[in-house]
mmCIF file of C-alpha atoms in Angstrom:
data_model
loop_
_atom_site.group_PDB
_atom_site.id
_atom_site.type_symbol
_atom_site.label_atom_id
_atom_site.label_comp_id
_atom_site.label_asym_id
_atom_site.label_seq_id
_atom_site.Cartn_x
_atom_site.Cartn_y
_atom_site.Cartn_z
ATOM 1 C CA ASP A 412 95.768 127.924 -123.389
ATOM 2 C CA THR A 413 94.667 129.343 -120.054
ATOM 3 C CA GLU A 414 96.706 131.761 -117.960
ATOM 4 C CA VAL A 415 95.875 129.832 -114.802
ATOM 5 C CA THR A 416 97.732 126.535 -114.611
ATOM 6 C CA GLN A 417 96.489 123.635 -112.532
ATOM 7 C CA THR A 418 98.298 120.399 -111.749
ATOM 8 C CA PRO A 419 97.733 117.541 -111.922
ATOM 9 C CA LYS A 420 95.081 117.332 -114.639
ATOM 10 C CA HIS A 421 93.814 114.022 -113.307
ATOM 11 C CA LEU A 422 94.136 112.442 -109.865
ATOM 12 C CA VAL A 423 92.923 109.103 -108.548
ATOM 13 C CA MET A 424 93.294 108.515 -104.849
ATOM 14 C CA GLY A 425 92.096 106.243 -102.110
ATOM 15 C CA MET A 426 90.112 107.466 -99.139
ATOM 16 C CA THR A 427 93.130 107.248 -96.834
ATOM 17 C CA ASN A 428 95.583 109.057 -99.105
ATOM 18 C CA LYS A 429 96.916 112.590 -98.754
ATOM 19 C CA LYS A 430 97.424 114.595 -101.920
ATOM 20 C CA SER A 431 97.587 118.228 -103.014
ATOM 21 C CA LEU A 432 96.202 120.168 -105.946
ATOM 22 C CA LYS A 433 98.219 123.090 -107.230
ATOM 23 C CA CYS A 434 97.280 126.289 -109.019
ATOM 24 C CA GLU A 435 99.543 129.018 -110.385
ATOM 25 C CA GLN A 436 98.895 132.370 -112.059
ATOM 26 C CA HIS A 437 101.242 135.145 -113.170
ATOM 27 C CA MET A 438 98.726 137.852 -114.004
ATOM 28 C CA GLY A 439 99.339 139.805 -110.799
ATOM 29 C CA HIS A 440 95.903 138.912 -109.469
ATOM 30 C CA ARG A 441 95.524 139.148 -105.705
ATOM 31 C CA ALA A 442 92.282 137.152 -105.399
ATOM 32 C CA MET A 443 92.293 133.393 -105.941
ATOM 33 C CA TYR A 444 89.475 130.885 -105.722
ATOM 34 C CA TRP A 445 88.743 127.173 -105.456
ATOM 35 C CA TYR A 446 85.558 125.795 -106.971
ATOM 36 C CA LYS A 447 84.139 122.288 -107.054
ATOM 37 C CA GLN A 448 82.151 121.219 -110.111
ATOM 38 C CA LYS A 449 80.120 118.030 -110.428
ATOM 39 C CA ALA A 450 79.082 116.749 -113.842
ATOM 40 C CA LYS A 451 76.406 118.884 -115.546
ATOM 41 C CA LYS A 452 76.319 121.277 -112.579
ATOM 42 C CA PRO A 453 77.635 124.820 -112.104
ATOM 43 C CA PRO A 454 80.893 125.480 -110.270
ATOM 44 C CA GLU A 455 80.379 125.798 -106.499
ATOM 45 C CA LEU A 456 82.565 128.213 -104.579
ATOM 46 C CA MET A 457 84.714 126.597 -101.874
ATOM 47 C CA PHE A 458 87.343 129.132 -100.801
ATOM 48 C CA VAL A 459 88.449 132.674 -101.598
ATOM 49 C CA TYR A 460 91.874 134.138 -100.845
ATOM 50 C CA SER A 461 92.346 137.880 -100.959
ATOM 51 C CA TYR A 462 95.903 139.239 -100.623
ATOM 52 C CA GLU A 463 97.033 135.746 -99.574
ATOM 53 C CA LYS A 464 94.568 135.630 -96.682
ATOM 54 C CA LEU A 465 91.548 133.353 -96.510
ATOM 55 C CA SER A 466 88.520 135.617 -96.835
ATOM 56 C CA ILE A 467 85.703 133.170 -97.616
ATOM 57 C CA ASN A 468 85.216 129.548 -96.591
ATOM 58 C CA GLU A 469 81.894 128.219 -97.795
ATOM 59 C CA SER A 470 81.527 125.721 -94.932
ATOM 60 C CA VAL A 471 83.804 123.248 -96.659
ATOM 61 C CA PRO A 472 84.652 120.045 -94.689
ATOM 62 C CA SER A 473 88.027 120.100 -92.968
ATOM 63 C CA ARG A 474 89.292 117.242 -95.151
ATOM 64 C CA PHE A 475 89.898 120.056 -97.676
ATOM 65 C CA SER A 476 92.628 122.438 -96.531
ATOM 66 C CA PRO A 477 93.569 125.438 -98.691
ATOM 67 C CA GLU A 478 96.886 127.214 -98.622
ATOM 68 C CA CYS A 479 98.153 130.347 -100.364
ATOM 69 C CA PRO A 480 101.966 130.408 -99.976
ATOM 70 C CA ASN A 481 102.393 133.542 -102.126
ATOM 71 C CA SER A 482 100.479 135.783 -104.489
ATOM 72 C CA SER A 483 100.966 133.426 -107.455
ATOM 73 C CA LEU A 484 100.266 130.047 -105.886
ATOM 74 C CA LEU A 485 97.236 128.363 -104.417
ATOM 75 C CA ASN A 486 97.150 124.821 -103.071
ATOM 76 C CA LEU A 487 94.359 122.550 -101.954
ATOM 77 C CA HIS A 488 95.452 119.794 -99.575
ATOM 78 C CA LEU A 489 93.293 116.694 -99.540
ATOM 79 C CA HIS A 490 93.060 114.109 -96.783
ATOM 80 C CA ALA A 491 90.614 111.297 -96.034
ATOM 81 C CA LEU A 492 88.274 112.203 -98.863
ATOM 82 C CA GLN A 493 84.963 110.497 -99.518
ATOM 83 C CA PRO A 494 83.668 109.091 -102.826
ATOM 84 C CA GLU A 495 81.227 112.006 -103.101
ATOM 85 C CA ASP A 496 84.235 114.335 -103.301
ATOM 86 C CA SER A 497 84.948 113.041 -106.798
ATOM 87 C CA ALA A 498 84.560 116.086 -109.070
ATOM 88 C CA LEU A 499 86.363 118.639 -111.199
ATOM 89 C CA TYR A 500 88.228 121.137 -109.017
ATOM 90 C CA LEU A 501 88.680 124.529 -110.630
ATOM 91 C CA CYS A 502 91.028 127.288 -109.619
ATOM 92 C CA ALA A 503 90.398 130.886 -110.659
ATOM 93 C CA SER A 504 91.976 134.283 -110.126
ATOM 94 C CA SER A 505 90.942 137.903 -110.499
ATOM 95 C CA GLN A 506 91.764 141.383 -109.378
ATOM 96 C CA VAL A 507 90.512 141.863 -105.832
ATOM 97 C CA GLY A 508 86.894 142.946 -105.755
ATOM 98 C CA SER A 509 85.597 140.772 -108.550
ATOM 99 C CA SER A 510 82.333 142.633 -109.035
ATOM 100 C CA ASN A 511 83.830 144.494 -111.985
ATOM 101 C CA GLN A 512 86.629 142.083 -112.848
ATOM 102 C CA PRO A 513 86.454 138.785 -114.724
ATOM 103 C CA GLN A 514 87.572 135.573 -113.104
ATOM 104 C CA HIS A 515 90.148 133.574 -115.062
ATOM 105 C CA PHE A 516 89.813 129.821 -114.676
ATOM 106 C CA GLY A 517 92.292 127.008 -114.983
ATOM 107 C CA ASP A 518 91.396 123.804 -116.823
ATOM 108 C CA GLY A 519 90.830 122.023 -113.535
ATOM 109 C CA THR A 520 91.903 118.818 -111.841
ATOM 110 C CA ARG A 521 89.594 115.865 -112.336
ATOM 111 C CA LEU A 522 89.603 114.002 -109.030
ATOM 112 C CA SER A 523 88.371 110.458 -108.529
ATOM 113 C CA ILE A 524 88.120 108.909 -105.066
ATOM 114 C CA LEU A 525 88.193 105.131 -104.935
ATOM 115 C CA GLN B 934 70.740 131.394 -103.311
ATOM 116 C CA GLN B 935 71.534 130.107 -106.763
ATOM 117 C CA PRO B 936 70.253 132.113 -109.744
ATOM 118 C CA VAL B 937 67.900 130.211 -112.031
ATOM 119 C CA GLN B 938 68.572 130.120 -115.757
ATOM 120 C CA SER B 939 66.126 129.424 -118.537
ATOM 121 C CA PRO B 940 65.884 127.569 -120.755
ATOM 122 C CA GLN B 941 67.864 124.581 -119.450
ATOM 123 C CA ALA B 942 68.860 123.617 -122.995
ATOM 124 C CA VAL B 943 68.717 125.115 -126.480
ATOM 125 C CA ILE B 944 69.308 123.505 -129.861
ATOM 126 C CA LEU B 945 70.002 125.813 -132.796
ATOM 127 C CA ARG B 946 71.012 125.675 -136.408
ATOM 128 C CA GLU B 947 73.879 127.907 -137.474
ATOM 129 C CA GLY B 948 72.695 131.456 -138.026
ATOM 130 C CA GLU B 949 69.769 131.271 -135.605
ATOM 131 C CA ASP B 950 69.365 133.495 -132.552
ATOM 132 C CA ALA B 951 68.913 132.578 -128.886
ATOM 133 C CA VAL B 952 68.183 134.283 -125.576
ATOM 134 C CA ILE B 953 69.275 132.909 -122.214
ATOM 135 C CA ASN B 954 67.748 134.333 -119.049
ATOM 136 C CA CYS B 955 69.114 134.520 -115.512
ATOM 137 C CA SER B 956 66.895 135.356 -112.528
ATOM 138 C CA SER B 957 67.828 135.950 -108.924
ATOM 139 C CA SER B 958 65.607 136.092 -105.859
ATOM 140 C CA LYS B 959 67.944 138.644 -104.249
ATOM 141 C CA ALA B 960 69.302 142.071 -105.188
ATOM 142 C CA LEU B 961 72.489 141.973 -107.223
ATOM 143 C CA TYR B 962 75.649 144.062 -107.480
ATOM 144 C CA SER B 963 76.701 142.607 -110.793
ATOM 145 C CA VAL B 964 76.102 139.814 -113.264
ATOM 146 C CA HIS B 965 78.852 137.834 -114.986
ATOM 147 C CA TRP B 966 78.408 135.567 -117.995
ATOM 148 C CA TYR B 967 80.691 132.605 -118.755
ATOM 149 C CA ARG B 968 80.747 129.841 -121.359
ATOM 150 C CA GLN B 969 82.147 126.401 -120.620
ATOM 151 C CA LYS B 970 82.847 123.849 -123.317
ATOM 152 C CA HIS B 971 82.899 120.177 -122.415
ATOM 153 C CA GLY B 972 86.082 119.272 -120.574
ATOM 154 C CA GLU B 973 87.349 122.852 -120.549
ATOM 155 C CA ALA B 974 87.542 125.801 -118.172
ATOM 156 C CA PRO B 975 84.752 128.376 -117.992
ATOM 157 C CA VAL B 976 85.613 131.365 -120.168
ATOM 158 C CA PHE B 977 84.578 134.898 -119.283
ATOM 159 C CA LEU B 978 82.192 136.629 -121.704
ATOM 160 C CA MET B 979 81.125 139.857 -120.000
ATOM 161 C CA ILE B 980 80.171 141.643 -116.784
ATOM 162 C CA LEU B 981 77.202 143.942 -116.281
ATOM 163 C CA LEU B 982 77.383 146.375 -113.406
ATOM 164 C CA LYS B 983 74.486 148.785 -113.626
ATOM 165 C CA GLY B 984 70.780 148.369 -113.955
ATOM 166 C CA GLY B 985 69.739 148.445 -117.590
ATOM 167 C CA GLU B 986 73.317 148.239 -118.788
ATOM 168 C CA GLN B 987 73.862 146.403 -122.032
ATOM 169 C CA LYS B 988 77.203 145.118 -123.137
ATOM 170 C CA GLY B 989 78.261 143.500 -126.348
ATOM 171 C CA HIS B 990 80.936 141.122 -127.463
ATOM 172 C CA GLU B 991 80.876 140.492 -131.220
ATOM 173 C CA LYS B 992 77.470 138.893 -131.801
ATOM 174 C CA ILE B 993 76.872 138.194 -128.117
ATOM 175 C CA SER B 994 75.321 140.888 -125.964
ATOM 176 C CA ALA B 995 73.618 141.066 -122.600
ATOM 177 C CA SER B 996 71.319 143.234 -120.544
ATOM 178 C CA PHE B 997 70.810 143.646 -116.801
ATOM 179 C CA ASN B 998 67.494 144.699 -115.295
ATOM 180 C CA GLU B 999 68.435 145.534 -111.739
ATOM 181 C CA LYS B 1000 64.859 146.147 -110.636
ATOM 182 C CA LYS B 1001 63.699 142.752 -111.831
ATOM 183 C CA GLN B 1002 66.938 141.110 -110.647
ATOM 184 C CA GLN B 1003 67.314 139.570 -114.080
ATOM 185 C CA SER B 1004 69.873 139.411 -116.840
ATOM 186 C CA SER B 1005 69.569 138.122 -120.388
ATOM 187 C CA LEU B 1006 72.256 136.962 -122.811
ATOM 188 C CA TYR B 1007 71.560 137.427 -126.521
ATOM 189 C CA LEU B 1008 73.317 135.313 -129.126
ATOM 190 C CA THR B 1009 72.703 136.394 -132.696
ATOM 191 C CA ALA B 1010 73.570 134.570 -135.905
ATOM 192 C CA SER B 1011 74.916 131.652 -133.881
ATOM 193 C CA GLN B 1012 78.088 129.869 -134.931
ATOM 194 C CA LEU B 1013 79.222 126.309 -134.242
ATOM 195 C CA SER B 1014 81.772 127.740 -131.791
ATOM 196 C CA TYR B 1015 78.949 129.045 -129.594
ATOM 197 C CA SER B 1016 78.135 125.510 -128.424
ATOM 198 C CA GLY B 1017 78.717 124.934 -124.737
ATOM 199 C CA THR B 1018 77.115 125.536 -121.373
ATOM 200 C CA TYR B 1019 76.421 129.139 -120.422
ATOM 201 C CA PHE B 1020 76.465 130.216 -116.816
ATOM 202 C CA CYS B 1021 75.456 133.505 -115.317
ATOM 203 C CA GLY B 1022 77.203 134.437 -112.104
ATOM 204 C CA THR B 1023 75.725 136.847 -109.635
ATOM 205 C CA GLU B 1024 77.490 138.709 -106.923
ATOM 206 C CA ARG B 1025 76.041 140.137 -103.711
ATOM 207 C CA ASP B 1026 79.157 140.054 -101.566
ATOM 208 C CA THR B 1027 82.571 141.092 -102.806
ATOM 209 C CA ASP B 1028 84.470 138.232 -104.437
ATOM 210 C CA LYS B 1029 81.645 135.764 -103.857
ATOM 211 C CA LEU B 1030 80.361 134.704 -107.254
ATOM 212 C CA ILE B 1031 77.384 132.348 -107.275
ATOM 213 C CA PHE B 1032 76.837 130.567 -110.571
ATOM 214 C CA GLY B 1033 73.413 129.991 -112.078
ATOM 215 C CA THR B 1034 71.927 126.627 -112.956
ATOM 216 C CA GLY B 1035 73.369 126.701 -116.489
ATOM 217 C CA THR B 1036 72.005 126.562 -120.026
ATOM 218 C CA ARG B 1037 73.344 123.996 -122.476
ATOM 219 C CA LEU B 1038 73.513 125.355 -126.032
ATOM 220 C CA GLN B 1039 74.103 123.154 -129.065
ATOM 221 C CA VAL B 1040 74.569 124.636 -132.519
ATOM 222 C CA PHE B 1041 74.335 122.321 -135.529
ATOM 223 C CA PRO B 1042 75.343 123.019 -139.139
#
């Protein structure tokens, strides 16, 4: 069992749909992350929130919109996605300043775009 | 830039040893190591912060050569549970972890 919970585990959506991915942690971590992982590839950083503020956006297309409503929750809002956006989306959390702190990952949401 | 790992894949019998290398073209603040089993989340193994620092976790240890911008992960007396894909993660900016290319490890009885 992981301490970072992601829902849903699987999501299939059309290119015109709007959906949201959710992530929750109760470890008191104040840094939260979204990663995208394609099959047989490493996770790629998308967004970083530090103290509920967006601190890093790795030039992600605007069809992905992150939100951090409080210190325990992280959402990723999806709209008008493309087939190439199909991937595993991982959420992670850590103490702020992750250079000496491990990142804890959720099991991910497997997203398929039709 | 993404760190490069070698080898890309390793096949072992139980009890054998392996070394996985991670090289970066840029100076590093720290190196993380994670293992990801198929269909599961990456799991943290260890962090190395200082040049030359070695850390251990049961039969898995690692070293960090800051000057060479390299880290190596050592797996001794491998067990079936060691199978998975190993990623190094390097950090140059705070909170920005860049994962390496990955090394797939398979351990057979």
